[in-house]
Short mmCIF file of C-alpha atoms in Angstrom, two decimals:
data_model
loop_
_atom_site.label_atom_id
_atom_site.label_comp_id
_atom_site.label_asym_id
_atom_site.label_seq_id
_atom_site.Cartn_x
_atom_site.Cartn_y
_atom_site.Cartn_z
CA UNK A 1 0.00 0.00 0.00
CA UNK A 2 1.49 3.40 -0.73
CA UNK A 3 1.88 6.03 1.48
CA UNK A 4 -1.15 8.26 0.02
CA UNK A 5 -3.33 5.04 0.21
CA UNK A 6 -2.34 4.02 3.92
CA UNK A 7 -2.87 7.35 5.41
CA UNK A 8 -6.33 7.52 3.72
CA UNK A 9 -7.78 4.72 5.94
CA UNK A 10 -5.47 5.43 8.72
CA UNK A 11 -7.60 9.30 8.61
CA UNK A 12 -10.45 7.59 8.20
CA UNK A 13 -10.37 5.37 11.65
CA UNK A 14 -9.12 7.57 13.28
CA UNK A 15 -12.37 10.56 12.26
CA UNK A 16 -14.68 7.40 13.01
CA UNK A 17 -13.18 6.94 16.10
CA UNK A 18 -12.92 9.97 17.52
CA UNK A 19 -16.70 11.14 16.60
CA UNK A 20 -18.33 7.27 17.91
CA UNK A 21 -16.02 7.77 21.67
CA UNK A 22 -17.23 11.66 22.14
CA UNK A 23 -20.56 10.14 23.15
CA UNK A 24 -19.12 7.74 25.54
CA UNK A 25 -17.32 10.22 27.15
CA UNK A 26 -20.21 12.50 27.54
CA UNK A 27 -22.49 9.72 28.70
CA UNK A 28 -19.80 8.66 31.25
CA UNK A 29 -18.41 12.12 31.85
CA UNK A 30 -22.72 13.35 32.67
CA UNK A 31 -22.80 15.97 29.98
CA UNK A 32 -25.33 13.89 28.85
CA UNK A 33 -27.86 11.02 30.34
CA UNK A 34 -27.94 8.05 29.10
CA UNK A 35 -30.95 6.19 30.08
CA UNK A 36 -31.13 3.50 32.54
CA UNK A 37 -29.13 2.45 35.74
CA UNK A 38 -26.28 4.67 36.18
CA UNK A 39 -23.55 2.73 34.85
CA UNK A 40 -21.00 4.49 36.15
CA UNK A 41 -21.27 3.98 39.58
CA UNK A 42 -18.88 1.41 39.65
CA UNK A 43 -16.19 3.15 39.42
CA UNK A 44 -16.86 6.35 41.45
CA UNK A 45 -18.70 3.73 44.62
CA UNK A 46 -17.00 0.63 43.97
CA UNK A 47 -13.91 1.04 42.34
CA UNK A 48 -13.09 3.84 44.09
CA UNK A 49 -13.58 2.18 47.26
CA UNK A 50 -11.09 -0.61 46.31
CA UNK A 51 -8.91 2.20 45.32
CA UNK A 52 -8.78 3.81 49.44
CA UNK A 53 -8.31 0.23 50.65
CA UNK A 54 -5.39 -0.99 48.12
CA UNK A 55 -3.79 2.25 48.65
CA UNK A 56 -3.27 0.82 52.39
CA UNK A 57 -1.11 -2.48 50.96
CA UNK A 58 -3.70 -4.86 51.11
CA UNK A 59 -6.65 -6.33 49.40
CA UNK A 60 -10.25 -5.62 50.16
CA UNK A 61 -10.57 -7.81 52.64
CA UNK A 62 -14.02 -9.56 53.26
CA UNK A 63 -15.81 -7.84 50.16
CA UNK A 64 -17.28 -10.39 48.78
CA UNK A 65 -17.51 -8.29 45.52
CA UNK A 66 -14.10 -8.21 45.01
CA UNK A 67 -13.69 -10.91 42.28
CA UNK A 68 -10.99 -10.41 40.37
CA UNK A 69 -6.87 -11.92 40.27
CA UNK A 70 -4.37 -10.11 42.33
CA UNK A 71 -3.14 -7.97 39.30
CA UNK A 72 -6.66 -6.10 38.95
CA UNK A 73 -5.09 -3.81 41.69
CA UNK A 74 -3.10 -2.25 39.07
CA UNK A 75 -6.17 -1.23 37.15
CA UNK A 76 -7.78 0.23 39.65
CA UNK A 77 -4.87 1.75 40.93
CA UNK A 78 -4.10 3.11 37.28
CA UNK A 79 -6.17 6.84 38.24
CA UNK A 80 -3.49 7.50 40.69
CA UNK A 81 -1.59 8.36 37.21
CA UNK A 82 -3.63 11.38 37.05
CA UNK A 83 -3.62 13.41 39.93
CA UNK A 84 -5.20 16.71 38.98
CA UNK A 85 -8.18 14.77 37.84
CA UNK A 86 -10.68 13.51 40.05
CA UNK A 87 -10.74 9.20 40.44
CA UNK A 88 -13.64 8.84 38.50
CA UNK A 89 -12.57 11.06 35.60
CA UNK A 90 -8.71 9.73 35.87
CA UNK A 91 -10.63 6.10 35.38
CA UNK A 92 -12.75 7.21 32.35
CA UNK A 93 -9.93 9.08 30.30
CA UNK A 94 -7.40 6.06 30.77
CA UNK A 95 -10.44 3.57 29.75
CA UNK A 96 -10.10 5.88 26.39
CA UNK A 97 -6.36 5.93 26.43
CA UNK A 98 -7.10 2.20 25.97
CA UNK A 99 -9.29 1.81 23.64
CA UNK A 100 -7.51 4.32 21.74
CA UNK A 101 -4.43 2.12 22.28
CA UNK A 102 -6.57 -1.28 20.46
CA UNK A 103 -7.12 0.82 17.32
CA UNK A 104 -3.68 1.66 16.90
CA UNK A 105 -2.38 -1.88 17.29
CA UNK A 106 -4.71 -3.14 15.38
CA UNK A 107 -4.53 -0.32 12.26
CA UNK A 108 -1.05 -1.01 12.44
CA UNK A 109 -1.22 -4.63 12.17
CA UNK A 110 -3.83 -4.17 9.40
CA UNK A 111 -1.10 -3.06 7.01
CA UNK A 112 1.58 -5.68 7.14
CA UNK A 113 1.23 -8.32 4.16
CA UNK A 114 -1.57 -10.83 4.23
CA UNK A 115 -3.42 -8.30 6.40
CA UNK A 116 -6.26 -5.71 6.17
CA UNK A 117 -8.06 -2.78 8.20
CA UNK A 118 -11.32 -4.80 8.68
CA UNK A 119 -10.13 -5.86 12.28
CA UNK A 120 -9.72 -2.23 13.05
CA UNK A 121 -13.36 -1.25 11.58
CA UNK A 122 -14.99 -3.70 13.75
CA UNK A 123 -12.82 -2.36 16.35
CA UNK A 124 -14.20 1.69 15.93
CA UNK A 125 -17.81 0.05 15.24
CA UNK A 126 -17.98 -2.94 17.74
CA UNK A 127 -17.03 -0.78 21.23
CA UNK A 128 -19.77 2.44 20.86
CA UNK A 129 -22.33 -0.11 20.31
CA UNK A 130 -21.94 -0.99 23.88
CA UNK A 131 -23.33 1.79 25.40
CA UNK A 132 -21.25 4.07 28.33
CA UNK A 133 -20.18 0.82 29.89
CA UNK A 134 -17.46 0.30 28.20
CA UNK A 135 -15.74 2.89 29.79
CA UNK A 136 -17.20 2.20 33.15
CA UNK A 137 -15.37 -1.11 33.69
CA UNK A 138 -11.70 -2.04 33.49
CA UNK A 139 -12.29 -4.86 30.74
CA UNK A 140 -11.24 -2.64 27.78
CA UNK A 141 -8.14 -2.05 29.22
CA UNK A 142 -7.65 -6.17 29.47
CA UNK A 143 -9.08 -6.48 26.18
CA UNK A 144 -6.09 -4.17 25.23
CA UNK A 145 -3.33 -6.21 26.69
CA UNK A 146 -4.90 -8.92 24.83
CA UNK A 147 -5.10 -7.94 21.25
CA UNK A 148 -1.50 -7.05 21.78
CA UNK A 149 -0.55 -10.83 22.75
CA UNK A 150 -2.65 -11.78 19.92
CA UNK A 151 -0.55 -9.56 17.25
CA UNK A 152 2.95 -9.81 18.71
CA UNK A 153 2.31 -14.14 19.29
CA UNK A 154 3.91 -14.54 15.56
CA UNK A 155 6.98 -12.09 15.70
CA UNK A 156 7.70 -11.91 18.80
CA UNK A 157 5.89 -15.30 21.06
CA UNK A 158 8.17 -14.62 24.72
CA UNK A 159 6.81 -11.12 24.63
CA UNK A 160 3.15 -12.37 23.57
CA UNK A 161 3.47 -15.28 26.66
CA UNK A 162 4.42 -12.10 28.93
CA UNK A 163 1.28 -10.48 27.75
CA UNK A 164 -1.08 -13.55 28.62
CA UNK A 165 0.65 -14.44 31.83
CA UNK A 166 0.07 -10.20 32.76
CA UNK A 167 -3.93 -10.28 31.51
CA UNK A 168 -4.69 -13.74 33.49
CA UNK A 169 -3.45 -11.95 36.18
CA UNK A 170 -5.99 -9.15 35.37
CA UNK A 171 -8.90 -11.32 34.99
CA UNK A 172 -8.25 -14.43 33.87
CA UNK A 173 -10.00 -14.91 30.52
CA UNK A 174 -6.73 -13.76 28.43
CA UNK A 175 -5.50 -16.92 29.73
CA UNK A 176 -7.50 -19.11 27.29
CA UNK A 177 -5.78 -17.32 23.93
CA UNK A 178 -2.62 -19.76 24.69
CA UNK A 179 -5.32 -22.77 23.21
CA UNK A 180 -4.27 -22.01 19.94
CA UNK A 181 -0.47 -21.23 20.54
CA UNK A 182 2.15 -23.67 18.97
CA UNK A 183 5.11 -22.48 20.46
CA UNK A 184 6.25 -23.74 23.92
CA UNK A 185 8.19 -20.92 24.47
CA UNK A 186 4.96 -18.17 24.93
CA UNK A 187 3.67 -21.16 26.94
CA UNK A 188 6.47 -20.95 29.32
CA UNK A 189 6.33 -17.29 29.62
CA UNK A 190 3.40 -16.88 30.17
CA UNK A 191 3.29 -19.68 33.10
CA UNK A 192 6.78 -17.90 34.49
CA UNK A 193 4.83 -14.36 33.66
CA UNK A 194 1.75 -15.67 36.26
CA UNK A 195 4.34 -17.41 38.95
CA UNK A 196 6.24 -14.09 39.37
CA UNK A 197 3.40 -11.95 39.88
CA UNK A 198 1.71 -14.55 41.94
CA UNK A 199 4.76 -14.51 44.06
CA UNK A 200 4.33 -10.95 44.45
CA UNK A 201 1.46 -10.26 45.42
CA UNK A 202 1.03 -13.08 47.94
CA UNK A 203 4.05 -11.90 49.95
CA UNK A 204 3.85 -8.02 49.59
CA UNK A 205 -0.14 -7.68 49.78
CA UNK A 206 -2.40 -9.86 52.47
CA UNK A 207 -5.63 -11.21 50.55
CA UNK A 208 -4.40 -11.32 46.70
CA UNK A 209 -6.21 -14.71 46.49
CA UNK A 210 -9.42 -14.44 48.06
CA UNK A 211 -11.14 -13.88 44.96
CA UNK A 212 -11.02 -17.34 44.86
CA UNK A 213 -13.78 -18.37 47.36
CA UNK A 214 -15.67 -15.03 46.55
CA UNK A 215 -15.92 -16.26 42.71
CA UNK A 216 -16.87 -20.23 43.47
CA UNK A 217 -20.17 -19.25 45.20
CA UNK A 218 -21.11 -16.82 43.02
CA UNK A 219 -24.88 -17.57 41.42
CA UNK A 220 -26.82 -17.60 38.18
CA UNK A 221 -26.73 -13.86 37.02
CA UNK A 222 -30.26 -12.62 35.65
CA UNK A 223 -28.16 -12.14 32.15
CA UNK A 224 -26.65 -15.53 31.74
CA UNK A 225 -27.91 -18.12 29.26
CA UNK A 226 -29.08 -20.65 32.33
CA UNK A 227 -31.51 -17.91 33.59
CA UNK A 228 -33.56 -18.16 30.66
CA UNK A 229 -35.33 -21.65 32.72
CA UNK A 230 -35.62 -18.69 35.46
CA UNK A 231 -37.12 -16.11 33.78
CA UNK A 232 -39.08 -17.87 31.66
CA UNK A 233 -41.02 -19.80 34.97
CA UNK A 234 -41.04 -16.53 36.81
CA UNK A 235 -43.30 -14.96 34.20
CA UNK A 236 -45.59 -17.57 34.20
CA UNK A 237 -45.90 -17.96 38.00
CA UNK A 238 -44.30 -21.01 38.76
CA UNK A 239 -40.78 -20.19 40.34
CA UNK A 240 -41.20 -18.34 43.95
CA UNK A 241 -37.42 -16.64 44.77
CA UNK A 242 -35.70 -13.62 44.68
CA UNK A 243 -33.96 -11.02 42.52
CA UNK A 244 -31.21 -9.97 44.62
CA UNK A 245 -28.15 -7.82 44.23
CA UNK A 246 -25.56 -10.46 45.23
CA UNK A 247 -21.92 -11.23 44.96
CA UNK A 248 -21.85 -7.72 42.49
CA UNK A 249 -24.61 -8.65 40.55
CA UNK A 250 -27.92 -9.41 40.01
CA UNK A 251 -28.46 -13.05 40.71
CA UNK A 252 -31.29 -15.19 41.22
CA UNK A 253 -31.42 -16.81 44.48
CA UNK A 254 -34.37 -19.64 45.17
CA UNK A 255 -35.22 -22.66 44.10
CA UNK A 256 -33.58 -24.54 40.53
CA UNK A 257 -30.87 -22.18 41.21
CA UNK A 258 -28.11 -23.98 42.56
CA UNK A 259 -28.69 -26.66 39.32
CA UNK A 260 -28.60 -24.15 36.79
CA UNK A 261 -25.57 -22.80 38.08
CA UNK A 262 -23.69 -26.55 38.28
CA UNK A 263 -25.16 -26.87 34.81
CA UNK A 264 -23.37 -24.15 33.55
CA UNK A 265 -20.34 -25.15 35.18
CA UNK A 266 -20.71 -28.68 33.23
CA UNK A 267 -21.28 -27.14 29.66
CA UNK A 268 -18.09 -24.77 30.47
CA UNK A 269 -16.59 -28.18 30.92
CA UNK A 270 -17.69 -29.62 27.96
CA UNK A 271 -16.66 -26.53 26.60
CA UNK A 272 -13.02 -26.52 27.50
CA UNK A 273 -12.91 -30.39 26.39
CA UNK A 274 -14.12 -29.77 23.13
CA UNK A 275 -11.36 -26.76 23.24
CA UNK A 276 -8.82 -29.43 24.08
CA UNK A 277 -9.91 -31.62 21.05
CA UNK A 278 -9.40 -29.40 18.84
CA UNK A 279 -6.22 -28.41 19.35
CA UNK A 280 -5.25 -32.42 19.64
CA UNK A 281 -6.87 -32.96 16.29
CA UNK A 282 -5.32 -29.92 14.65
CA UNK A 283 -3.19 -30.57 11.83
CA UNK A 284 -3.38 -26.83 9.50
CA UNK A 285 -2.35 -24.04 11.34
CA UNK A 286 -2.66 -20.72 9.46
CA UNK A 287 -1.52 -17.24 10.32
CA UNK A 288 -5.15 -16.65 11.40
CA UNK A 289 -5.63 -19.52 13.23
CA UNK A 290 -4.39 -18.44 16.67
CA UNK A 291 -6.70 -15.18 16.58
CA UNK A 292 -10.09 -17.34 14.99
CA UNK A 293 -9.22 -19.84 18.39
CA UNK A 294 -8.90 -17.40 20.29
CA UNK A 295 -12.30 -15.59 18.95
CA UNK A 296 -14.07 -19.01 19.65
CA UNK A 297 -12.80 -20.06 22.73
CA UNK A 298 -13.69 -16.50 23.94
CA UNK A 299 -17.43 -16.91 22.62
CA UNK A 300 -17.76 -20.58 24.23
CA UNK A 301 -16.43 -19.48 27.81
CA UNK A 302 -18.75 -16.48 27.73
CA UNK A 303 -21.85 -18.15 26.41
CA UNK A 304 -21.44 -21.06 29.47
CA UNK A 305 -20.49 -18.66 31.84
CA UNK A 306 -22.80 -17.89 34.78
CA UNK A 307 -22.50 -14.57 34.13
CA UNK A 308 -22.10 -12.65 31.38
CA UNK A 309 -22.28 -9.06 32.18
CA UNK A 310 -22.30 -6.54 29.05
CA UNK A 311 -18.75 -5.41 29.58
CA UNK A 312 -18.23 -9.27 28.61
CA UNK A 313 -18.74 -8.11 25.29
CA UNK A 314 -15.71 -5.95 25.06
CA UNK A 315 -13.24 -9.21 24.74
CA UNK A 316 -15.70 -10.71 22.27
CA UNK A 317 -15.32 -7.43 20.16
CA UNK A 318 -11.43 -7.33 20.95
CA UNK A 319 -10.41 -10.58 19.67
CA UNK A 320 -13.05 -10.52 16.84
CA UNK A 321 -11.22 -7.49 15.61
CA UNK A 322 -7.88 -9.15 15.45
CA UNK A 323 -9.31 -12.26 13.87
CA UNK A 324 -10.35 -9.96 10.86
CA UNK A 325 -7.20 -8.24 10.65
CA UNK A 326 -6.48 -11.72 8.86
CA UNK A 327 -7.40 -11.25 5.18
CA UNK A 328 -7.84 -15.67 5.32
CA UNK A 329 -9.98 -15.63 8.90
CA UNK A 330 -13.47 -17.55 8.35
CA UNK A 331 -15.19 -15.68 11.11
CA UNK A 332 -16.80 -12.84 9.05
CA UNK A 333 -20.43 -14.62 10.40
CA UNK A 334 -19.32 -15.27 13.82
CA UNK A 335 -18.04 -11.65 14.10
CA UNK A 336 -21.36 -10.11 12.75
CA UNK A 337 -23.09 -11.83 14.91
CA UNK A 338 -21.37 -10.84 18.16
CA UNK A 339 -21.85 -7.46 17.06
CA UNK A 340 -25.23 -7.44 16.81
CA UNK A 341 -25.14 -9.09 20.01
CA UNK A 342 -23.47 -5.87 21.19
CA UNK A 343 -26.31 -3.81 19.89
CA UNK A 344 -29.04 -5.98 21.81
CA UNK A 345 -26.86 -6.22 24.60
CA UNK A 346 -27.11 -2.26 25.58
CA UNK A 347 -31.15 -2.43 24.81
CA UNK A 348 -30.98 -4.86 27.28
CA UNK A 349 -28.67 -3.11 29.74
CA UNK A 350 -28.68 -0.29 30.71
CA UNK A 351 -31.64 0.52 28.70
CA UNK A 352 -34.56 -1.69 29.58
CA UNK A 353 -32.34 -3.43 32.13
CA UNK A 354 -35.48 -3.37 34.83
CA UNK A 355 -37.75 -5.62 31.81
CA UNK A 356 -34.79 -7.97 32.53
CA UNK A 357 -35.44 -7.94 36.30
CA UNK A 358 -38.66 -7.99 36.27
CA UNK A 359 -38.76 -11.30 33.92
CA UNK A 360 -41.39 -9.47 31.57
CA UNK A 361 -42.05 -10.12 27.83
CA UNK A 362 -39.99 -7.93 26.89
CA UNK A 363 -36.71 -8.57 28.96
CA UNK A 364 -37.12 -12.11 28.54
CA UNK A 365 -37.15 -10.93 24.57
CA UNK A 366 -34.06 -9.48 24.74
CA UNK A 367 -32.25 -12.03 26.45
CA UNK A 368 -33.80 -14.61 23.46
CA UNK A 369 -32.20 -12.80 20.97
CA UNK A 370 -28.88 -11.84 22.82
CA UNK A 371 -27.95 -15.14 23.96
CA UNK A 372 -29.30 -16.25 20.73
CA UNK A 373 -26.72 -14.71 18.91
CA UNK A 374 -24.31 -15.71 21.35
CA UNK A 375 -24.76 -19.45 21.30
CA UNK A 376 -24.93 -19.11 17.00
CA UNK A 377 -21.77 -17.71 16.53
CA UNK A 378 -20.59 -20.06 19.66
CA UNK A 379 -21.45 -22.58 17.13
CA UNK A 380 -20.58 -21.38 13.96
CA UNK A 381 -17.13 -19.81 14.66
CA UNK A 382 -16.52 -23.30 16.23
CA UNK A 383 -17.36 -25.12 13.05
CA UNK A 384 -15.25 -22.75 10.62
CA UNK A 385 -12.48 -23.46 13.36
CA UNK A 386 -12.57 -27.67 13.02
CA UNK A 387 -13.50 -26.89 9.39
CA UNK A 388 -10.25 -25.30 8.46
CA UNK A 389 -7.78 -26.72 10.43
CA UNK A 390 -8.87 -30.22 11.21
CA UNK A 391 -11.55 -31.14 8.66
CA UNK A 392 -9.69 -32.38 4.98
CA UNK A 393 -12.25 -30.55 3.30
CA UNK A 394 -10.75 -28.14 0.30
CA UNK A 395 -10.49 -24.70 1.91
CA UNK A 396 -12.03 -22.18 -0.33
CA UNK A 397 -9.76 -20.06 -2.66
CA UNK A 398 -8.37 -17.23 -1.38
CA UNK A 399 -8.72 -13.90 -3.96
CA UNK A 400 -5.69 -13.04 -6.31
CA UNK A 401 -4.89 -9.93 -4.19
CA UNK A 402 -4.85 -11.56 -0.66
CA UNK A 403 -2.63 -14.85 -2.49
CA UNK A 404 0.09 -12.27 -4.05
CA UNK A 405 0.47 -11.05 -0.46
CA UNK A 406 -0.12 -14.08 1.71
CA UNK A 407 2.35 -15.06 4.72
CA UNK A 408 3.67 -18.27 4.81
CA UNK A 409 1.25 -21.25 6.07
CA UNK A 410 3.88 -22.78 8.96
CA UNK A 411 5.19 -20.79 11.93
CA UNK A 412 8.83 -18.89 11.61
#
């Protein structure tokens, strides 16, 4: 691409970008109102909360709500980099600074050879359609340390295994994009990346693991695919519990419960097995392959999950991006259909988030469709996976322009 061409798009993003985050910043920033539950109380109640108490040297003890891996300190630490702002502000304009951050790792990714800019469109177009809570919770900032293990994994895999081992420790989920790594070597850094900070933070700050027993008894959340049985026998009269803020969300508690919740701990099982098949039974591995495992493995963990709160959605959008950075990725459907779970996901909260409490036609609705789209590209994006590296099916053409500029098949 020449240099007129690449600064064209690069322009482009960056107009797009800038004009779809002004809103989120006003929304968060209460310029403007966005309706519903005020999403931003999270950070200037909770968060900052956690911020007065790991300020002291140790972990919120006790607070059950507290659910995160010891290195989650450091995000909500990360305002004390901006001192002439208030917490709450400081949090919102590095949540920015991050997403900012994924657009130009992945724009600059999109113009090496075998590449394109797609993964940074879905990037710009994915995050506003999340509402003001993106910026409200620290997962965009994981989902940032993420795409950049995800691009540096075939240059440079000890710094990518650094970058996993460092998001695990942020919340955990990053730890699942070593399923489609090859090299040993990312694997090891990443384990020795985890063991370090573990060490840490166990001997400099009292409570770094009690996250631990606060996440094992956590319940079915009202969004999560299992509450579906719930909501659907609460409208019609015949389940008799409660609709309780609990463990930092809202969670049924009552009868069926405690099954729904094991069940969901099964399929994540089944989940993680079929995970582990795959990669046993892998036998092409592509340039894109790592991101469109990572993608799926992503969409299965949230989709069992007992929760999936909307910030959630911010990986799903993350590592989607990076798969289509790949001109050869096979998740184009799996991708548009996690965005449009994006778009039904802020109708659902903070929009018309008390139809989904109160188990109404409506809520109940928008949790169809939402999950819906969920568990489809769940099981699409898992089928173009097998399809295309373990299947011996022909894999379709690729176009003239994306074969002159193709990267080699096998890893350097």
């Amino acid at each position: 691409m020449d240099g007129a061409g690449a600064r064209r798009p690069s322009a482009g993003l960056l107009m797009t970008w800038g004009l779809t985050r002004l809103p989120l910043l006003l929304w968060v920033f209460k310029v403007w109102v966005f309706p519903g539950p005020d999403v931003t109380s999270d950070v200037s109640v909770i968060y900052q909360g956690w911020y007065d108490v790991l300020r002291t040297g140790t972990f919120p003890l006790g607070d059950v709500t507290w659910q995160y891996p010891p290195a989650a300190a450091l995000a909500v630490l990360s305002p004390a980099l901006l001192p002439f702002l208030q917490y709450a502000q400081a949090f919102f304009v590095l949540a920015c600074l991050a997403d900012l951050v994924v657009l130009c790792l992945l724009a600059y990714a999109g113009r090496r050879s075998g590449r394109t800019l797609r993964g940074a469109w879905v990037w710009v177009a994915g995050v506003p359609l999340l509402g003001p809570t993106v910026y409200a919770r620290y997962d965009v900032m994981v989902t940032a340390v993420a795409v950049a293990a995800l691009l540096a994994a075939a240059r440079h895999p000890r710094a990518a295994g650094v970058l996993v081992g460092f998001g695990a420790m942020l919340k955990v989920w990053p730890a699942v994009l070593l399923l489609g790594v090859r090299r040993r070597s990312t694997w090891g850094w990443a384990a020795g990346t985890v063991a370090v900070l573990a060490g840490l933070f166990a001997m400099f700050m009292p409570g770094a693991f009690e996250f631990l027993t606060f996440q094992k008894n956590r319940g079915t959340e009202v969004e999560s695919l299992g509450s579906l049985v719930v909501h659907v026998a609460r409208h019609f009269g015949a389940w008799d519990g409660q609709v309780l803020l609990n463990y930092g969300s809202i969670e049924f508690l009552g009868p069926w419960v405690t099954a729904i919740s094991t069940g969901a701990l099964f399929l994540t099982g089944v989940a993680f097995g079929w995970l582990v098949l795959w990669r046993l039974m892998a036998t092409r591995f592509l340039p894109h392959t790592l991101a469109d495992a990572a993608f799926v493995a992503v969409l299965m963990f949230t989709v069992t999950s007992r929760v999936i709160s909307p910030q959630y959605m911010v990986w799903l959008v993350g590592t989607a991006a990076v798969c289509l950075c790949f001109r050869g990725s096979r998740m184009r459907a799996p991708v548009f259909l996690a965005l449009a779970a994006c778009f039904v996901t802020v109708l659902e909260f903070p929009l018309w988030f008390q139809h989904v409490v109160a188990s109404d036609t409506q809520g109940i609705t928008l949790l169809f469709l939402r999950n819906g789209l969920l568990v489809l590209a769940a099981v699409l994006g898992a089928r173009e996976l097998w399809r295309s590296t373990v299947s011996r099916e022909p894999l379709p053409s690729v176009p003239a322009q994306a074969t002159r500029t193709k990267e080699p098949s096998t890893p350097a």
